[in-house]
mmCIF file with all atom_site columns, C-alpha atoms and ligand atoms in Angstrom:
data_model
loop_
_atom_site.group_PDB
_atom_site.id
_atom_site.type_symbol
_atom_site.label_atom_id
_atom_site.label_alt_id
_atom_site.label_comp_id
_atom_site.label_asym_id
_atom_site.label_entity_id
_atom_site.label_seq_id
_atom_site.pdbx_PDB_ins_code
_atom_site.Cartn_x
_atom_site.Cartn_y
_atom_site.Cartn_z
_atom_site.occupancy
_atom_site.B_iso_or_equiv
_atom_site.pdbx_formal_charge
_atom_site.auth_seq_id
_atom_site.auth_comp_id
_atom_site.auth_asym_id
_atom_site.auth_atom_id
_atom_site.pdbx_PDB_model_num
ATOM   1  C  CA  . MET A 1 1  ? -1.873  -8.835 7.206   1.00 0.00 ? 28  MET A CA  1
ATOM   2  C  CA  . ASN A 1 2  ? 1.328   -8.585 5.642   1.00 0.00 ? 29  ASN A CA  1
ATOM   3  C  CA  . ILE A 1 3  ? 1.664   -5.964 2.928   1.00 0.00 ? 30  ILE A CA  1
ATOM   4  C  CA  . LEU A 1 4  ? 4.595   -5.956 0.182   1.00 0.00 ? 31  LEU A CA  1
ATOM   5  C  CA  . ILE A 1 5  ? 5.244   -3.346 -2.294  1.00 0.00 ? 32  ILE A CA  1
ATOM   6  C  CA  . LYS A 1 6  ? 7.147   -4.770 -5.540  1.00 0.00 ? 33  LYS A CA  1
ATOM   7  C  CA  . ARG A 1 7  ? 9.178   -1.640 -5.739  1.00 0.00 ? 34  ARG A CA  1
ATOM   8  C  CA  . ASP A 1 8  ? 10.890  -2.716 -9.099  1.00 0.00 ? 35  ASP A CA  1
ATOM   9  C  CA  . VAL A 1 9  ? 7.098   -3.162 -10.477 1.00 0.00 ? 36  VAL A CA  1
ATOM   10 C  CA  . CYS A 1 10 ? 5.783   0.210  -8.808  1.00 0.00 ? 37  CYS A CA  1
ATOM   11 C  CA  . VAL A 1 11 ? 5.447   2.746  -11.441 1.00 0.00 ? 38  VAL A CA  1
ATOM   12 C  CA  . GLY A 1 12 ? 4.827   5.821  -8.932  1.00 0.00 ? 39  GLY A CA  1
ATOM   13 C  CA  . CYS A 1 13 ? 1.463   6.576  -10.001 1.00 0.00 ? 40  CYS A CA  1
ATOM   14 C  CA  . GLY A 1 14 ? 0.484   7.304  -6.393  1.00 0.00 ? 41  GLY A CA  1
ATOM   15 C  CA  . MET A 1 15 ? -3.111  5.646  -6.484  1.00 0.00 ? 42  MET A CA  1
ATOM   16 C  CA  . CYS A 1 16 ? -2.414  3.754  -3.241  1.00 0.00 ? 43  CYS A CA  1
ATOM   17 C  CA  . ALA A 1 17 ? -1.355  6.627  -1.441  1.00 0.00 ? 44  ALA A CA  1
ATOM   18 C  CA  . GLY A 1 18 ? -4.306  8.792  -2.469  1.00 0.00 ? 45  GLY A CA  1
ATOM   19 C  CA  . ILE A 1 19 ? -6.717  5.805  -1.481  1.00 0.00 ? 46  ILE A CA  1
ATOM   20 C  CA  . CYS A 1 20 ? -5.088  4.880  1.926   1.00 0.00 ? 47  CYS A CA  1
ATOM   21 C  CA  . PRO A 1 21 ? -2.581  7.442  2.861   1.00 0.00 ? 48  PRO A CA  1
ATOM   22 C  CA  . GLU A 1 22 ? -2.615  5.851  6.531   1.00 0.00 ? 49  GLU A CA  1
ATOM   23 C  CA  . VAL A 1 23 ? -0.705  2.881  5.219   1.00 0.00 ? 50  VAL A CA  1
ATOM   24 C  CA  . PHE A 1 24 ? 1.246   3.932  1.661   1.00 0.00 ? 51  PHE A CA  1
ATOM   25 C  CA  . ILE A 1 25 ? 3.544   6.766  1.014   1.00 0.00 ? 52  ILE A CA  1
ATOM   26 C  CA  . MET A 1 26 ? 5.419   7.894  -1.642  1.00 0.00 ? 53  MET A CA  1
ATOM   27 C  CA  . ASP A 1 27 ? 9.100   7.951  -0.968  1.00 0.00 ? 54  ASP A CA  1
ATOM   28 C  CA  . ILE A 1 28 ? 11.461  10.792 -2.729  1.00 0.00 ? 55  ILE A CA  1
ATOM   29 C  CA  . GLY A 1 29 ? 12.411  8.183  -5.385  1.00 0.00 ? 56  GLY A CA  1
ATOM   30 C  CA  . GLY A 1 30 ? 8.635   8.525  -6.348  1.00 0.00 ? 57  GLY A CA  1
ATOM   31 C  CA  . LYS A 1 31 ? 7.735   4.693  -5.310  1.00 0.00 ? 58  LYS A CA  1
ATOM   32 C  CA  . SER A 1 32 ? 5.357   3.535  -2.944  1.00 0.00 ? 59  SER A CA  1
ATOM   33 C  CA  . CYS A 1 33 ? 6.359   2.377  0.509   1.00 0.00 ? 60  CYS A CA  1
ATOM   34 C  CA  . VAL A 1 34 ? 4.391   0.896  3.400   1.00 0.00 ? 61  VAL A CA  1
ATOM   35 C  CA  . MET A 1 35 ? 4.503   2.884  6.838   1.00 0.00 ? 62  MET A CA  1
ATOM   36 C  CA  . GLU A 1 36 ? 5.484   1.232  9.903   1.00 0.00 ? 63  GLU A CA  1
ATOM   37 C  CA  . LEU A 1 37 ? 2.173   0.533  11.683  1.00 0.00 ? 64  LEU A CA  1
ATOM   38 C  CA  . SER A 1 38 ? 0.898   -1.783 14.357  1.00 0.00 ? 65  SER A CA  1
ATOM   39 C  CA  . GLU A 1 39 ? -1.193  -4.808 13.182  1.00 0.00 ? 66  GLU A CA  1
ATOM   40 C  CA  . SER A 1 40 ? -4.160  -3.213 14.752  1.00 0.00 ? 67  SER A CA  1
ATOM   41 C  CA  . GLU A 1 41 ? -3.813  -0.014 12.769  1.00 0.00 ? 68  GLU A CA  1
ATOM   42 C  CA  . VAL A 1 42 ? -3.357  -2.165 9.488   1.00 0.00 ? 69  VAL A CA  1
ATOM   43 C  CA  . GLU A 1 43 ? -6.513  -3.963 10.411  1.00 0.00 ? 70  GLU A CA  1
ATOM   44 C  CA  . LEU A 1 44 ? -8.599  -0.656 10.602  1.00 0.00 ? 71  LEU A CA  1
ATOM   45 C  CA  . CYS A 1 45 ? -7.404  0.109  7.019   1.00 0.00 ? 72  CYS A CA  1
ATOM   46 C  CA  . GLU A 1 46 ? -7.888  -3.571 5.776   1.00 0.00 ? 73  GLU A CA  1
ATOM   47 C  CA  . GLU A 1 47 ? -10.689 -2.729 3.277   1.00 0.00 ? 74  GLU A CA  1
ATOM   48 C  CA  . LYS A 1 48 ? -8.731  0.048  1.642   1.00 0.00 ? 75  LYS A CA  1
ATOM   49 C  CA  . ILE A 1 49 ? -5.506  -1.825 1.421   1.00 0.00 ? 76  ILE A CA  1
ATOM   50 C  CA  . ARG A 1 50 ? -7.394  -4.454 -0.265  1.00 0.00 ? 77  ARG A CA  1
ATOM   51 C  CA  . GLU A 1 51 ? -8.912  -1.996 -2.811  1.00 0.00 ? 78  GLU A CA  1
ATOM   52 C  CA  . CYS A 1 52 ? -5.274  -0.593 -3.391  1.00 0.00 ? 79  CYS A CA  1
ATOM   53 C  CA  . ALA A 1 53 ? -3.882  -3.841 -4.127  1.00 0.00 ? 80  ALA A CA  1
ATOM   54 C  CA  . ASP A 1 54 ? -6.863  -4.513 -6.558  1.00 0.00 ? 81  ASP A CA  1
ATOM   55 C  CA  . ILE A 1 55 ? -6.688  -1.152 -8.389  1.00 0.00 ? 82  ILE A CA  1
ATOM   56 C  CA  . CYS A 1 56 ? -2.588  -0.856 -8.394  1.00 0.00 ? 83  CYS A CA  1
ATOM   57 C  CA  . PRO A 1 57 ? -2.291  -0.842 -12.469 1.00 0.00 ? 84  PRO A CA  1
ATOM   58 C  CA  . VAL A 1 58 ? 1.077   -3.079 -12.248 1.00 0.00 ? 85  VAL A CA  1
ATOM   59 C  CA  . GLY A 1 59 ? -0.066  -5.405 -9.487  1.00 0.00 ? 86  GLY A CA  1
ATOM   60 C  CA  . ALA A 1 60 ? 2.927   -4.104 -7.299  1.00 0.00 ? 87  ALA A CA  1
ATOM   61 C  CA  . ILE A 1 61 ? 0.845   -4.487 -4.073  1.00 0.00 ? 88  ILE A CA  1
ATOM   62 C  CA  . VAL A 1 62 ? 0.938   -8.042 -2.385  1.00 0.00 ? 89  VAL A CA  1
ATOM   63 C  CA  . ILE A 1 63 ? -0.995  -8.917 0.669   1.00 0.00 ? 90  ILE A CA  1
HETATM 64 S  S1  . SF4 B 2 .  ? -1.074  2.144  -7.000  1.00 0.00 ? 115 SF4 B S1  1
HETATM 65 FE FE1 . SF4 B 2 .  ? 0.778   0.645  -7.567  1.00 0.00 ? 115 SF4 B FE1 1
HETATM 66 S  S2  . SF4 B 2 .  ? 1.969   1.574  -8.973  1.00 0.00 ? 115 SF4 B S2  1
HETATM 67 FE FE2 . SF4 B 2 .  ? 0.643   2.988  -8.281  1.00 0.00 ? 115 SF4 B FE2 1
HETATM 68 S  S3  . SF4 B 2 .  ? 2.183   4.028  -6.486  1.00 0.00 ? 115 SF4 B S3  1
HETATM 69 FE FE3 . SF4 B 2 .  ? 0.864   2.235  -5.624  1.00 0.00 ? 115 SF4 B FE3 1
HETATM 70 S  S4  . SF4 B 2 .  ? 2.128   0.538  -5.693  1.00 0.00 ? 115 SF4 B S4  1
HETATM 71 FE FE4 . SF4 B 2 .  ? 3.060   2.029  -7.180  1.00 0.00 ? 115 SF4 B FE4 1
#
């Protein structure tokens, strides 16, 4: 699974980092970014990652 954050679109609401902190982290600029994870680590969080993509208010998470 590839995860892309459209950083020019992210409004920094923090919902993704709140739901799935194993994958998403807020950077010092207040935008979400994706942690460096192995494919197996990503697979463990797949359901939450899909939830984050669904609830992002601006559709900034692309999987
Ligand atoms: S949910 Fe979307 S807008 Fe909010 S921090 Fe995450 S990527 Fe950015």
